[in-house]
Coordinates of C-alpha atoms in Angstrom, one line a residue:
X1 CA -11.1 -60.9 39.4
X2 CA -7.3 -61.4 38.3
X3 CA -6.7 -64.3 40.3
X4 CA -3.1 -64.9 39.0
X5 CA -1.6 -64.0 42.4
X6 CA -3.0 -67.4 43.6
X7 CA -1.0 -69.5 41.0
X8 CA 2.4 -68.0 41.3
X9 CA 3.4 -70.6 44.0
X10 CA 2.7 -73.7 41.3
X11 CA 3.8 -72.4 38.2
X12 CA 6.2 -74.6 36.4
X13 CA 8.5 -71.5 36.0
X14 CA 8.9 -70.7 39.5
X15 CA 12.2 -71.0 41.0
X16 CA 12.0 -74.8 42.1
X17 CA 15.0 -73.8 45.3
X18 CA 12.6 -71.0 46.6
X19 CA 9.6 -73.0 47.0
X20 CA 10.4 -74.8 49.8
X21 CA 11.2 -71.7 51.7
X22 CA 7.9 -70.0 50.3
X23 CA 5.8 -72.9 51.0
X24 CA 7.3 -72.5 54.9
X25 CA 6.6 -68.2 54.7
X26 CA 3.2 -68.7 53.1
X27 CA 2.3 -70.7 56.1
X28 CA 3.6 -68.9 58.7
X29 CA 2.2 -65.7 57.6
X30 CA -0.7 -67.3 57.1
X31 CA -1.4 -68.2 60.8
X32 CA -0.4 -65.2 61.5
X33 CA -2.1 -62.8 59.5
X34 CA -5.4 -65.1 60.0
X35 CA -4.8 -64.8 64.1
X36 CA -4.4 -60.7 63.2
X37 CA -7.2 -60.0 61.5
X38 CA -9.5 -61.5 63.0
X39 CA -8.6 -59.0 65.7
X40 CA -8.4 -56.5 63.5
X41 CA -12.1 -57.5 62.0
X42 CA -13.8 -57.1 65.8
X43 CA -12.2 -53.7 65.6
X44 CA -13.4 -52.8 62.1
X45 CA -17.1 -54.3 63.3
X46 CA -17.2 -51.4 65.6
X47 CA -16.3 -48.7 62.5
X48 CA -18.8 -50.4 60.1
X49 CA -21.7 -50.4 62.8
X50 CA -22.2 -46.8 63.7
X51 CA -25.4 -46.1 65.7
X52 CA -27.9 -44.3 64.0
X53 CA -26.8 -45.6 60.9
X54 CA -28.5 -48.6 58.9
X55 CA -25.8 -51.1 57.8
X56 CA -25.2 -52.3 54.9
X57 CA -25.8 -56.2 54.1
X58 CA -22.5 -58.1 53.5
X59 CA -22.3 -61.8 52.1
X60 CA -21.7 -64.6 53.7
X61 CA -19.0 -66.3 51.3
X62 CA -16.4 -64.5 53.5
X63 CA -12.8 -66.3 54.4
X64 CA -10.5 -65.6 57.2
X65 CA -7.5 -63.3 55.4
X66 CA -9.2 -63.1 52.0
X67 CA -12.2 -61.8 52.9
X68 CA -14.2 -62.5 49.7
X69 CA -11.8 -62.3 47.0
X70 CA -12.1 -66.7 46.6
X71 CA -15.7 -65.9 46.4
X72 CA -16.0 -64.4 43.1
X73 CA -15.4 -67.5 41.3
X74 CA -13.9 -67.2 37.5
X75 CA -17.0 -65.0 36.3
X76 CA -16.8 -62.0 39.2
X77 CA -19.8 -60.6 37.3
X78 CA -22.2 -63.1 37.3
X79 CA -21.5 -63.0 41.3
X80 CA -21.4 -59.3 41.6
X81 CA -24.9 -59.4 40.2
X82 CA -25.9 -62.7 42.8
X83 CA -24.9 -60.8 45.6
X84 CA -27.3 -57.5 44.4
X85 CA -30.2 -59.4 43.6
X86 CA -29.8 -60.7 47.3
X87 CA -29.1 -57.6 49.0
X88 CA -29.7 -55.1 47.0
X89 CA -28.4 -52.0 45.5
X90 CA -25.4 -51.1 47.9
X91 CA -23.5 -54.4 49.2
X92 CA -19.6 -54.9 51.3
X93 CA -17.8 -56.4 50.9
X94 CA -14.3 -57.2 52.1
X95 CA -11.0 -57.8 49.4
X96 CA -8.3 -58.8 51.7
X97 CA -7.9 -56.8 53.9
X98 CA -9.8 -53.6 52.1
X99 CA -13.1 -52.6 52.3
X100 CA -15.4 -51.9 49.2
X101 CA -19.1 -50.9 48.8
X102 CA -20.4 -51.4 45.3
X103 CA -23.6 -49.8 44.0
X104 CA -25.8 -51.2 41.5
X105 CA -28.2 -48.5 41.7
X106 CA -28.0 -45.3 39.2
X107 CA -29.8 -42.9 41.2
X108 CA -27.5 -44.3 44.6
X109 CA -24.6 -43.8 42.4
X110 CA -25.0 -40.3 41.7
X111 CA -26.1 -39.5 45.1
X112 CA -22.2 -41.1 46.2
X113 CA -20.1 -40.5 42.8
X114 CA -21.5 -36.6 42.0
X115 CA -23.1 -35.6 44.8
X116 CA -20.8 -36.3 47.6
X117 CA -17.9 -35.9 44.6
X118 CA -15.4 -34.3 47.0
X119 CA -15.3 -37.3 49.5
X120 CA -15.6 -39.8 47.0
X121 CA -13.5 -38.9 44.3
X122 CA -10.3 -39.9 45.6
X123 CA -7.5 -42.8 44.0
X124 CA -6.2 -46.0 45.8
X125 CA -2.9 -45.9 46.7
X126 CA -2.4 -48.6 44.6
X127 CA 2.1 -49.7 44.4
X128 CA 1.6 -49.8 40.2
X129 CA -1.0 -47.7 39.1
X130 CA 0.5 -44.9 41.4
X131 CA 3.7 -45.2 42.6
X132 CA 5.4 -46.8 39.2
X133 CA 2.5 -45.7 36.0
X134 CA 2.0 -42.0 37.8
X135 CA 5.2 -41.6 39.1
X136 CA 3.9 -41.0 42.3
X137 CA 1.2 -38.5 41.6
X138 CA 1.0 -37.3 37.5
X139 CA -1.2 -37.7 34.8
X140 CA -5.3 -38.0 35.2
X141 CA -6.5 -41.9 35.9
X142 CA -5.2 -43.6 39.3
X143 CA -4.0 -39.7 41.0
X144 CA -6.0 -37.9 43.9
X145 CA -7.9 -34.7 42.4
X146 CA -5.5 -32.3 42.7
X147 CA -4.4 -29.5 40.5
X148 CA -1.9 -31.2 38.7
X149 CA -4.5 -34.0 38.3
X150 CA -7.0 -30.8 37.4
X151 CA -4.1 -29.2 34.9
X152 CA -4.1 -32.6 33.1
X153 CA -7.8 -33.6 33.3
X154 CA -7.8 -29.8 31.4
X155 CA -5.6 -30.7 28.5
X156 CA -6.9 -34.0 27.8
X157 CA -10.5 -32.5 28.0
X158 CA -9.0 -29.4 25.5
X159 CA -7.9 -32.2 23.3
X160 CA -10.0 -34.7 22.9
X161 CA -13.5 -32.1 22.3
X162 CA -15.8 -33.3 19.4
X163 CA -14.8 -30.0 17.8
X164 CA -11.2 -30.8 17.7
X165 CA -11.8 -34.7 16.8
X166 CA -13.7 -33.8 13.7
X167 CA -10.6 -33.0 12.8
X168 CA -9.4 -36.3 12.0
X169 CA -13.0 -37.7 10.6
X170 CA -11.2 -39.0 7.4
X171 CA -8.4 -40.9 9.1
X172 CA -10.8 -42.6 11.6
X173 CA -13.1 -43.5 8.7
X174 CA -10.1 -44.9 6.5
X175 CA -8.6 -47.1 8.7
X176 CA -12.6 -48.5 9.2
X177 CA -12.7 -49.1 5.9
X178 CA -9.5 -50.8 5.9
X179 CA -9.9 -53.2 8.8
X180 CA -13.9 -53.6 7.4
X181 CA -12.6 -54.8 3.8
X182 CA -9.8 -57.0 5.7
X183 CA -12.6 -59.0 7.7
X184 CA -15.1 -59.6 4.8
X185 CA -11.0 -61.0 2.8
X186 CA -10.7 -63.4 5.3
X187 CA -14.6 -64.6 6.1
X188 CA -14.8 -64.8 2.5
X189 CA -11.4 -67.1 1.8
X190 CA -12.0 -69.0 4.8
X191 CA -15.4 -69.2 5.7
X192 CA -15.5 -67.3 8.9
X193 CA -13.5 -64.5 10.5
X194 CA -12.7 -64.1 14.2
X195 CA -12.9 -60.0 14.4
X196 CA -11.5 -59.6 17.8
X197 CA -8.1 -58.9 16.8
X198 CA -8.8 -56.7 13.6
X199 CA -10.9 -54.2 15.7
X200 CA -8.4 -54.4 18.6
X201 CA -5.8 -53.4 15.8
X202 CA -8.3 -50.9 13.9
X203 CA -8.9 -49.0 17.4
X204 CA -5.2 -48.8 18.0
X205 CA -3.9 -47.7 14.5
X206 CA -6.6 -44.5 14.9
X207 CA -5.5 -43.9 18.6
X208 CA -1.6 -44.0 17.1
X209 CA -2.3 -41.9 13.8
X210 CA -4.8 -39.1 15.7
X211 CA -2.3 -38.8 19.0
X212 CA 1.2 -38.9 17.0
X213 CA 0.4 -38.0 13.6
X214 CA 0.9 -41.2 12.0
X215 CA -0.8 -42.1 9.0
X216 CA -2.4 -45.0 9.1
X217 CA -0.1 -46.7 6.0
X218 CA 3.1 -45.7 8.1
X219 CA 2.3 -47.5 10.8
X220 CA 4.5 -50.4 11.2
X221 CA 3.1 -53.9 12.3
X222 CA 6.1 -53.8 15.5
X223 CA 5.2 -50.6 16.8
X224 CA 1.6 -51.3 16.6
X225 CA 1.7 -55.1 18.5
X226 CA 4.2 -53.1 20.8
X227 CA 1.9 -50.6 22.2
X228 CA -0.6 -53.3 22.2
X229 CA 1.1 -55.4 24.4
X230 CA 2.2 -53.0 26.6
X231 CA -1.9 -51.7 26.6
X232 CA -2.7 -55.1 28.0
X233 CA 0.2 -55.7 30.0
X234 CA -0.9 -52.2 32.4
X235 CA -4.2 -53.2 32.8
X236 CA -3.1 -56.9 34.3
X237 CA -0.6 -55.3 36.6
X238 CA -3.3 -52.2 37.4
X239 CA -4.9 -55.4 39.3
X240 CA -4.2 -57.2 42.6
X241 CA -1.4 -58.9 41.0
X242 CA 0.2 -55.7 40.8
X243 CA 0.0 -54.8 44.1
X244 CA -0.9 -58.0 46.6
X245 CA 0.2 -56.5 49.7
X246 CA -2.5 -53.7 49.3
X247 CA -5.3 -56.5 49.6
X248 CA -3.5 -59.3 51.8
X249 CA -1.3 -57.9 54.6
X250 CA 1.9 -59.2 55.3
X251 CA 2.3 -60.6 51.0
X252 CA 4.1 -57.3 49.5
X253 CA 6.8 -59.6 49.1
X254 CA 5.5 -61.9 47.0
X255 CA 6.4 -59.3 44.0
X256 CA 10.0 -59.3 44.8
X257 CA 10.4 -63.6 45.3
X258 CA 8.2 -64.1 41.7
X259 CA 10.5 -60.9 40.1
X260 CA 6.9 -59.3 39.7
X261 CA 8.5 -56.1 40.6
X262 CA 11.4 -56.3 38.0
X263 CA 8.2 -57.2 35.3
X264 CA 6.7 -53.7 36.5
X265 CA 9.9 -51.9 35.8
X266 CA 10.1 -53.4 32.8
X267 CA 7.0 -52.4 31.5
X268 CA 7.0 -49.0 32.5
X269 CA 10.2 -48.3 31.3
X270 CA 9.2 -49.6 27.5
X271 CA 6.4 -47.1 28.0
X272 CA 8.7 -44.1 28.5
X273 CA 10.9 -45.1 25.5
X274 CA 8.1 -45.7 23.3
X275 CA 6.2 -42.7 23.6
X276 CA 8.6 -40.7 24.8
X277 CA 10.1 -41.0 20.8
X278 CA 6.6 -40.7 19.7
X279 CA 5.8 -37.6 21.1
X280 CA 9.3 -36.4 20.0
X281 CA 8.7 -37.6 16.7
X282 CA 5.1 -35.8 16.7
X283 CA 6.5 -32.3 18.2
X284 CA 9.3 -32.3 15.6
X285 CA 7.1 -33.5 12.9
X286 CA 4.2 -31.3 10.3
X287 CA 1.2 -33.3 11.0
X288 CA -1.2 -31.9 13.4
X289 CA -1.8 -34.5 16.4
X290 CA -3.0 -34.9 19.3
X291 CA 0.4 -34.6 21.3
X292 CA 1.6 -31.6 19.3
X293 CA -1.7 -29.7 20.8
X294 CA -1.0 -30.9 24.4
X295 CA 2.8 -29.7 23.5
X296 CA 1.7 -26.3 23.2
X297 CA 0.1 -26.5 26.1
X298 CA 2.3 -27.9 28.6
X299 CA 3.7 -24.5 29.8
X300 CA -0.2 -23.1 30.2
X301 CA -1.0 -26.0 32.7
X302 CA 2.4 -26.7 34.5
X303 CA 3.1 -30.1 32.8
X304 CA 6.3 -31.5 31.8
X305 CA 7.5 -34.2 29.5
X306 CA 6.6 -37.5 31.4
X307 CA 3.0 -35.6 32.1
X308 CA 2.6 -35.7 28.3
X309 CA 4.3 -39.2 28.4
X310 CA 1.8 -40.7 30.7
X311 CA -1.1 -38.8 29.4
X312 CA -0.4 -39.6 25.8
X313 CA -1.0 -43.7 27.7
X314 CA -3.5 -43.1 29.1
X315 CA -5.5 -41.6 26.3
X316 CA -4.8 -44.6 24.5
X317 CA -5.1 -47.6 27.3
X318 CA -9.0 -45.9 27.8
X319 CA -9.6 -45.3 24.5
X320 CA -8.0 -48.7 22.8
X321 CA -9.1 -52.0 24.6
X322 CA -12.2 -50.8 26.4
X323 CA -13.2 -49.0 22.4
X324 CA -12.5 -52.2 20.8
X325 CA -14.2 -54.0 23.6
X326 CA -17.4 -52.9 23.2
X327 CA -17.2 -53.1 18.7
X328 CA -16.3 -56.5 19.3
X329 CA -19.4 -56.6 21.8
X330 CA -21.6 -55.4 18.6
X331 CA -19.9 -58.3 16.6
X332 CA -21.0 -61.3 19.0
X333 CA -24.4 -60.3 19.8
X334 CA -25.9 -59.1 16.2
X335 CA -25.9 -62.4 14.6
X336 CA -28.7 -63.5 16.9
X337 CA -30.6 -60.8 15.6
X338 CA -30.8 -60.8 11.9
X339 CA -34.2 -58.1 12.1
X340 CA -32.6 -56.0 14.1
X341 CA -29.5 -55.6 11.2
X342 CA -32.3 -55.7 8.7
X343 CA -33.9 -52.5 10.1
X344 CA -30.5 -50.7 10.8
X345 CA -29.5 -51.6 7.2
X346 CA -32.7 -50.3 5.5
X347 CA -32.1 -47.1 8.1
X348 CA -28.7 -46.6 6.4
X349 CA -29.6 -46.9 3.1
X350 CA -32.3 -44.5 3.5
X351 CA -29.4 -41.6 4.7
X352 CA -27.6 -42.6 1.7
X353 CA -31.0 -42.6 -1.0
X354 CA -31.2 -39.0 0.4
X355 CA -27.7 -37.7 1.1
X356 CA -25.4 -39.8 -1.9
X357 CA -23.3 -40.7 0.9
X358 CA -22.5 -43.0 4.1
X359 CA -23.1 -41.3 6.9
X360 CA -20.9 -39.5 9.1
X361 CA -20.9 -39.4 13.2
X362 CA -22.0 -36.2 12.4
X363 CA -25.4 -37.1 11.0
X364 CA -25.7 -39.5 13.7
X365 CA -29.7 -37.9 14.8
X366 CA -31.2 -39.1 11.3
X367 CA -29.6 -42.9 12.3
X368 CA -32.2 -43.2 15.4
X369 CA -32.5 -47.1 15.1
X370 CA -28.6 -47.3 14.8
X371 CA -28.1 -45.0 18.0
X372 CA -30.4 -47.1 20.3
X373 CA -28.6 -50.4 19.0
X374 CA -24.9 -49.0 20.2
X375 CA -26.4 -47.8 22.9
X376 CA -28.2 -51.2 24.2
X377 CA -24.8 -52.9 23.3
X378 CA -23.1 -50.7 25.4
X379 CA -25.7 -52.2 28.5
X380 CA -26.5 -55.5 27.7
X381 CA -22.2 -56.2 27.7
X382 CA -20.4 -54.1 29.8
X383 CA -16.6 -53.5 28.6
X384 CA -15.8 -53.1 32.7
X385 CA -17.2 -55.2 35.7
X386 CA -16.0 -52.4 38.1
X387 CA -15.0 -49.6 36.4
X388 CA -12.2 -47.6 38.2
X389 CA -12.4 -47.7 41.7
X390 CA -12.9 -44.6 43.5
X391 CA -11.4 -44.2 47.1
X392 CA -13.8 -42.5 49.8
X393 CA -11.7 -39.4 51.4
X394 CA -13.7 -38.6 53.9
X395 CA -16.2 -40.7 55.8
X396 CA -19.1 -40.2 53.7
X397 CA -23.4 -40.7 55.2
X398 CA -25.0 -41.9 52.2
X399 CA -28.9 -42.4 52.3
X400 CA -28.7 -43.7 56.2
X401 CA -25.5 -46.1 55.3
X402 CA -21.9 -44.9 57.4
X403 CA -19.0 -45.4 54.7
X404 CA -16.2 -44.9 56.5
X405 CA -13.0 -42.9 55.1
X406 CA -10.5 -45.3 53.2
X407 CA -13.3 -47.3 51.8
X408 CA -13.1 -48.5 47.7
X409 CA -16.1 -47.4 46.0
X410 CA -17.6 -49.2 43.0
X411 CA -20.0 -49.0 40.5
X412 CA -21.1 -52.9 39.5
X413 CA -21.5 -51.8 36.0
X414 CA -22.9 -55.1 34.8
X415 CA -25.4 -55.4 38.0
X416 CA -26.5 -51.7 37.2
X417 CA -27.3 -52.3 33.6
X418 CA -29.2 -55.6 34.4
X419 CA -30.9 -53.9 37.2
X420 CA -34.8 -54.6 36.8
X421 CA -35.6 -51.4 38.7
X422 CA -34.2 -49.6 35.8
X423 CA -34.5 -51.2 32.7
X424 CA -37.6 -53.9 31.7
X425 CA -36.8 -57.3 30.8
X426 CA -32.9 -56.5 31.1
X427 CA -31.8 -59.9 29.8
X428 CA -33.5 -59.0 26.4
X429 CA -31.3 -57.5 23.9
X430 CA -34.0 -54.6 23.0
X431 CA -32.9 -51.4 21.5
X432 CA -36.4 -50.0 20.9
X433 CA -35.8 -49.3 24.7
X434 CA -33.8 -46.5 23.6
X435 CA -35.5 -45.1 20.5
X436 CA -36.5 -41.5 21.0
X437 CA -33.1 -40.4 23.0
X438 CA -30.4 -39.7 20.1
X439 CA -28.2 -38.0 23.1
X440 CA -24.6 -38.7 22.9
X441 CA -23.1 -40.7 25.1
X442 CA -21.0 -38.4 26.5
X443 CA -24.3 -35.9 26.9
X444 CA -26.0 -38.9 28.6
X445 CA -22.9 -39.1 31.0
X446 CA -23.0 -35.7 31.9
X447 CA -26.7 -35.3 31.8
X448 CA -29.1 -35.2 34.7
X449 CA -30.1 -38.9 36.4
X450 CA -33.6 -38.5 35.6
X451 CA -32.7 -39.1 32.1
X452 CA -29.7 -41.2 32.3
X453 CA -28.7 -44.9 30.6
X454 CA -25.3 -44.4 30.0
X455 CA -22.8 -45.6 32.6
X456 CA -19.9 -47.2 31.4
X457 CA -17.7 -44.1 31.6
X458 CA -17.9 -43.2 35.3
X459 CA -19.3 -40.4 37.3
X460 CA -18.6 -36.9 38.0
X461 CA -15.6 -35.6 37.7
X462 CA -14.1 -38.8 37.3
X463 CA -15.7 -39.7 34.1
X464 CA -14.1 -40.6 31.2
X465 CA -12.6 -37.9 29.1
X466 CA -12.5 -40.0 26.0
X467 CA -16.1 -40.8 25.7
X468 CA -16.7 -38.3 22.4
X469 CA -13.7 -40.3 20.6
X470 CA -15.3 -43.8 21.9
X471 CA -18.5 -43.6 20.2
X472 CA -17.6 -42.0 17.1
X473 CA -15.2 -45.0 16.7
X474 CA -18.0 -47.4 17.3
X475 CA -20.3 -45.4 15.6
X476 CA -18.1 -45.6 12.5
X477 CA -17.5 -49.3 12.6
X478 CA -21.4 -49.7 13.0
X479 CA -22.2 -47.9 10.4
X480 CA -19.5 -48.3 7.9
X481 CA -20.0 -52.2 8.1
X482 CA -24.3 -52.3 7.7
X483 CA -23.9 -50.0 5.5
X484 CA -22.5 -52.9 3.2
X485 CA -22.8 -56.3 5.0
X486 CA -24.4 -58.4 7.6
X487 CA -22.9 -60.5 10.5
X488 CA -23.6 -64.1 10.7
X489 CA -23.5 -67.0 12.5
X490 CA -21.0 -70.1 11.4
X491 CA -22.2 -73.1 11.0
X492 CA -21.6 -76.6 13.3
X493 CA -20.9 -80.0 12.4
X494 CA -24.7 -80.2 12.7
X495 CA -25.6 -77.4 10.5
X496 CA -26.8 -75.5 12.9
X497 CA -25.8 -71.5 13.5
X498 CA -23.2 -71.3 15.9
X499 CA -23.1 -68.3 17.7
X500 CA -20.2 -66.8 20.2
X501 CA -21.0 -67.2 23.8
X502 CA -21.6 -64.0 25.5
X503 CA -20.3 -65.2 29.1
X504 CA -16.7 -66.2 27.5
X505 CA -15.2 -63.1 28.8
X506 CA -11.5 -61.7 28.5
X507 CA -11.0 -60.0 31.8
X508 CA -7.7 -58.5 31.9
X509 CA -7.6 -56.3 35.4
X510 CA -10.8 -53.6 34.4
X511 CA -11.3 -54.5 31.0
X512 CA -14.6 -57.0 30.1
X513 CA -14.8 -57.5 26.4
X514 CA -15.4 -60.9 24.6
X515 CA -13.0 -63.7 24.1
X516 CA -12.2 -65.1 20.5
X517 CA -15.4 -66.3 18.2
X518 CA -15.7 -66.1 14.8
X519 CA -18.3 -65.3 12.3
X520 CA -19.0 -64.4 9.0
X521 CA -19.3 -61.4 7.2
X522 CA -22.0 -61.6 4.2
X523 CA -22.9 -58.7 1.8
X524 CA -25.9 -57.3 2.2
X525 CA -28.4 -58.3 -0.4
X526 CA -29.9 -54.9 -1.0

């Protein structure tokens, strides 16, 4: 949980003259909003209990006004996964002053999220993601599914097809390469390497080069930190900081006093300078991109300049942090397991024995070894906690449960993929789970539950469009490193390996990856 909202009041930047005054409102609203909802609450009792209907368990960490948002603690997915193991798959609770159910249950997830897709396939109203990023209603992420959502959803999904994106194999596999050859420089010069920030810029520079047409030389250090920045900055704001007064009643204000809102002008106006020159740039430019094919077909679908604007961000705000989120996932873990880089290497040099050659995403069935290893990386570290909340429409019956209209849906992506109902031993790092299914991921996504084990990129209509670009990039990265070196521990003041601490997590609004560690990159003796 972004729980900056609850230091604004004692930061040492805050405007010493208006905290008196503050200190004063806080209180009064307070007392007031407390004395409200608890009124409001015995109403709400009388929604959530529904005769004929089972209901469904809430914890008990609950406090007047915030409901259970101070519950969470400063790891909300260790909690999240508390409260499941508890009370099982489908748990309320209450965030302020909204309502959310969160499954942790595939089969209950696709009964809610694709089943009953229509009532529960709707956006939060939320005062950045939709009123200042979407303008009030464009572009695909945080909108209601509409047609201009649909007219969007269409261009990005024309885009962004594995047909198309083979396209651009050879700039995706050169800047790999590049940012591969970088980290073994450094670990090799000073002993050790933190890769966070090389695969966070790696990621980027392809998202830049395949959407505008940049090669990945031209790319200038300023432009890319820019986009960067502004990357991260959206999904802090797309949090409750961005929006308090839709969780706490009566605290809307609290952007205005601590120039929050002036902060999510800002940013948003950067974002329609930036790309709106990029995409100029790209139209007026030779090289075939990514926004030069959603040019042509702006007049086919309706769209108009800030559509491509905000769906050129989007493409790369789901497809940059959460991409490099889950490389830098492969990073941390794989120095704990020496045999299981052993057996991936010996895999790779056996498609390049037989082919004279690395091998491509497209020769990704005769890698079956590699495939289950990105795909148990993908589980055992979630790159969300929550995903992207879904809002219920309608008042949706859901295996006996009443969830009424205007409820937040989740899917508790960590909790699912260390549910023990669905995968064995789900604390052990175990690819040989997966061997066998050499399904993409975006196949998996798509596919029937039965057969499902990919959930990271949402349900239904609502799923990622970007999930075809996401693994080829972590595919290449995979591959394109074992095919040369292995990833090791450094070493303590003891001598002993030191490895990166897989509950150190960056969460920046819904984005899980890992935080800084460093390791080192060794060539592979072979």
């Amino acid at each position: 949980m972004d729980r900056e909202w609850l230091k604004l009041f004692f930061e040492e930047n805050y405007p010493t003259q208006a905290s008196g005054v503050v200190a004063a409102a806080v209180t009064v609203i307070l007392a007031y909003s407390i004395h409200s909802l608890v009124s409001l609450r015995k109403k709400n009792v009388a929604v959530w209990h529904r005769k004929g209907y089972m209901e469904i368990p809430t914890p008990k960490d609950s406090y007047p006004y915030f409901g259970h948002m101070l519950s969470l603690g400063k790891k909300p997915f260790l909690q999240l996964e508390k409260w499941h193991q508890e009370l099982g798959p489908v748990v309320h609770i209450d965030m302020g002053i909204q309502p959310w159910v969160l499954i942790s249950d595939p089969y209950i997830a696709h009964e809610l999220f694709v089943k009953n897709e229509v009532k529960s396939s709707d956006r939060m109203r939320h005062a950045f993601t939709y009123d200042v990023y979407s303008k009030g209603g464009k572009g695909i992420v945080f909108i209601p599914p509409n047609q201009e959502w649909k007219n969007c959803r269409t261009v990005a999904d024309t885009i962004l097809s594995t047909e198309n994106i083979k396209n651009f194999v050879n700039i995706i596999e050169a800047v790999t390469d590049n940012t591969i050859n970088r980290l073994k420089e450094v670990s090799e010069k000073d002993g050790s390497v933190s890769p966070v920030k090389y695969i966070q810029k790696a990621i980027f520079g392809i998202m830049i080069s395949l959407l505008f047409g940049k090669t990945p030389g031209s790319i200038e250090d300023s432009l890319l930190d820019s986009i960067i920045c502004m990357a991260e900055n959206e999904l802090r704001l797309a949090g409750p900081s961005g929006d308090i007064g839709s969780f706490l009643r009566y605290s809307s204000w609290v952007n205005t006093v601590t120039r929050k809102n002036k902060e999510i002008k800002s940013v948003v106006d950067t974002r329609d300078k930036v790309y709106g020159e990029l995409i100029s740039e790209a139209i007026a430019g030779e090289t075939d991109c990514l926004a030069k094919q959603a040019n042509l077909l702006k007049e086919k679908y309706n769209l108009d300049e800030m559509d491509l604007i905000i769906i050129m961000d989007e493409l790369i705000g789901a497809g940059g942090d959460t991409t490099a989120a889950s490389a830098s996932w492969l990073f941390a873990i794989l120095p704990r397991y020496p045999d299981i880089q052993k057996k991936m290497g010996e895999e790779i040099d056996k498609f390049i024995a037989k082919n004279g050659r690395i091998p491509t995403f497209s020769d990704r069935k005769e890698l079956p070894y590699v495939i289950a290893v990105l795909r148990e990386n993908l589980r055992y570290r979630s790159v969300t906690c929550l995903g992207l909340p879904h809002l219920a429409a309608e008042d949706v019956e859901l295996l006996g449960y009443y969830i009424p209209k205007g409820t937040v849906l989740i899917s508790s992506m960590p909790a699912l993929n260390m549910n023990q109902d669905v995968f064995d031993d789900p604390k052990e790092f175990n690819p040989e789970r997966f061997l066998g299914d050499t399904s993409t991921w975006s196949e998996s996504t798509q596919g029937d539950i039965q057969s499902r084990n990919v959930f990271a990129f949402g349900w239904g209509k609502r799923s990622c469009p970007g999930v075809n670009l996401a693994e080829m990039n972590v595919f290449n990265i995979c591959v394109r490193t074992f095919a040369h070196y292995t990833i090791e521990p450094t070493l303590g003041t003891d001598g002993k390996p030191s490895y990166a601490d897989l509950n150190d997590i960056l969460s920046l609004g819904t984005l899980y990856g890992p935080n800084e560690f460093s390791v080192k990159i060794v060539k592979r003796a072979v």
